[in-house]
C-alpha cells in the first residue's frame, strides 16, 4: 500500500479500513513504512494480526523515518523489514525511487490511497504497470491536492478505481 506522507484523515481512515479487510482475506501488506498512508497501513496490519513487510530506502540499521523505529521493530517481530541497501547507508532521493521498484516487484497488487500530483507513489505505480501488477487507486475529492496523484494514475495509467477491498483481486500463490 502506497500513499502520501502528508495524509489527510480521510486517507488514513481509508488506508486503515482497506488494510484491515485485506488482512482478513489473508493478504500480507507491503509498505515503505513512511509517515502518513504507509504508517496507517502498517499499524492496521499489526492491529489486525496480519503479516507486515516494510521496505526501507536505507540500510536495515538506519530506520527511516527515525520516529518509526519502534513501529519497524514491531514489523520485524511479526513480518519482515528488508532493504537492498547495505547497512550504514542512509536513505537518499534515488534510494526512495529504487524502493518503489522493490515494492512493485514484491507485491502482486499496488494500491495508492492518497498521492499528490508528483508523489513518489507514482514512481511505484509506473513500476507496477511495467511488471504487470494490479494497480489500484482510491479516488478522493476533485478539489483535494492529496488525491490528484490517484486521479492521475486512474486516468493516465488505467489504474483500477478502488473503493473497497472487493475491488482488489485475491492472488493464489500456491
PDB file of C-alpha atoms in Angstrom, residues 16 29-30 43 56 60 75-76 79 85 88 99 117 119 121 133 136-137 143 145 149 152 159-160 165 168-169 173:
ATOM      1  CA  UNK A  16      -6.843   1.508   7.778  1.00  0.00           C
ATOM      2  CA  UNK A  29       0.751  -5.845   3.476  1.00  0.00           C
ATOM      3  CA  UNK A  30       3.895  -4.325   1.973  1.00  0.00           C
ATOM      4  CA  UNK A  43      -0.320  -0.081  12.052  1.00  0.00           C
ATOM      5  CA  UNK A  56      13.483   0.575   3.590  1.00  0.00           C
ATOM      6  CA  UNK A  60      18.438  -2.018   7.830  1.00  0.00           C
ATOM      7  CA  UNK A  75       7.112  -5.203  11.951  1.00  0.00           C
ATOM      8  CA  UNK A  76      10.363  -7.179  12.251  1.00  0.00           C
ATOM      9  CA  UNK A  79       6.799  -9.893   9.453  1.00  0.00           C
ATOM     10  CA  UNK A  85      20.882  -1.135   0.555  1.00  0.00           C
ATOM     11  CA  UNK A  88      25.184   2.120   7.329  1.00  0.00           C
ATOM     12  CA  UNK A  99      12.384   1.335  -3.068  1.00  0.00           C
ATOM     13  CA  UNK A 117       0.408  15.121  -8.389  1.00  0.00           C
ATOM     14  CA  UNK A 119       4.136  11.882  -5.351  1.00  0.00           C
ATOM     15  CA  UNK A 121       3.884   6.682  -5.191  1.00  0.00           C
ATOM     16  CA  UNK A 133       0.867  -5.950 -11.415  1.00  0.00           C
ATOM     17  CA  UNK A 136      -5.435   0.379  -7.916  1.00  0.00           C
ATOM     18  CA  UNK A 137      -6.046   3.896  -6.706  1.00  0.00           C
ATOM     19  CA  UNK A 143     -10.637  19.630  -5.045  1.00  0.00           C
ATOM     20  CA  UNK A 145      -4.419  18.041  -3.867  1.00  0.00           C
ATOM     21  CA  UNK A 149      -1.982  11.649  -7.991  1.00  0.00           C
ATOM     22  CA  UNK A 152      -3.762  10.867 -12.403  1.00  0.00           C
ATOM     23  CA  UNK A 159      -5.328   2.100 -12.600  1.00  0.00           C
ATOM     24  CA  UNK A 160      -8.380   0.346 -11.218  1.00  0.00           C
ATOM     25  CA  UNK A 165     -11.245  -4.403  -0.641  1.00  0.00           C
ATOM     26  CA  UNK A 168      -8.684  -5.727  -5.200  1.00  0.00           C
ATOM     27  CA  UNK A 169      -8.160  -9.217  -6.638  1.00  0.00           C
ATOM     28  CA  UNK A 173       0.213 -18.074  -4.634  1.00  0.00           C
TER      29      UNK A 173
END
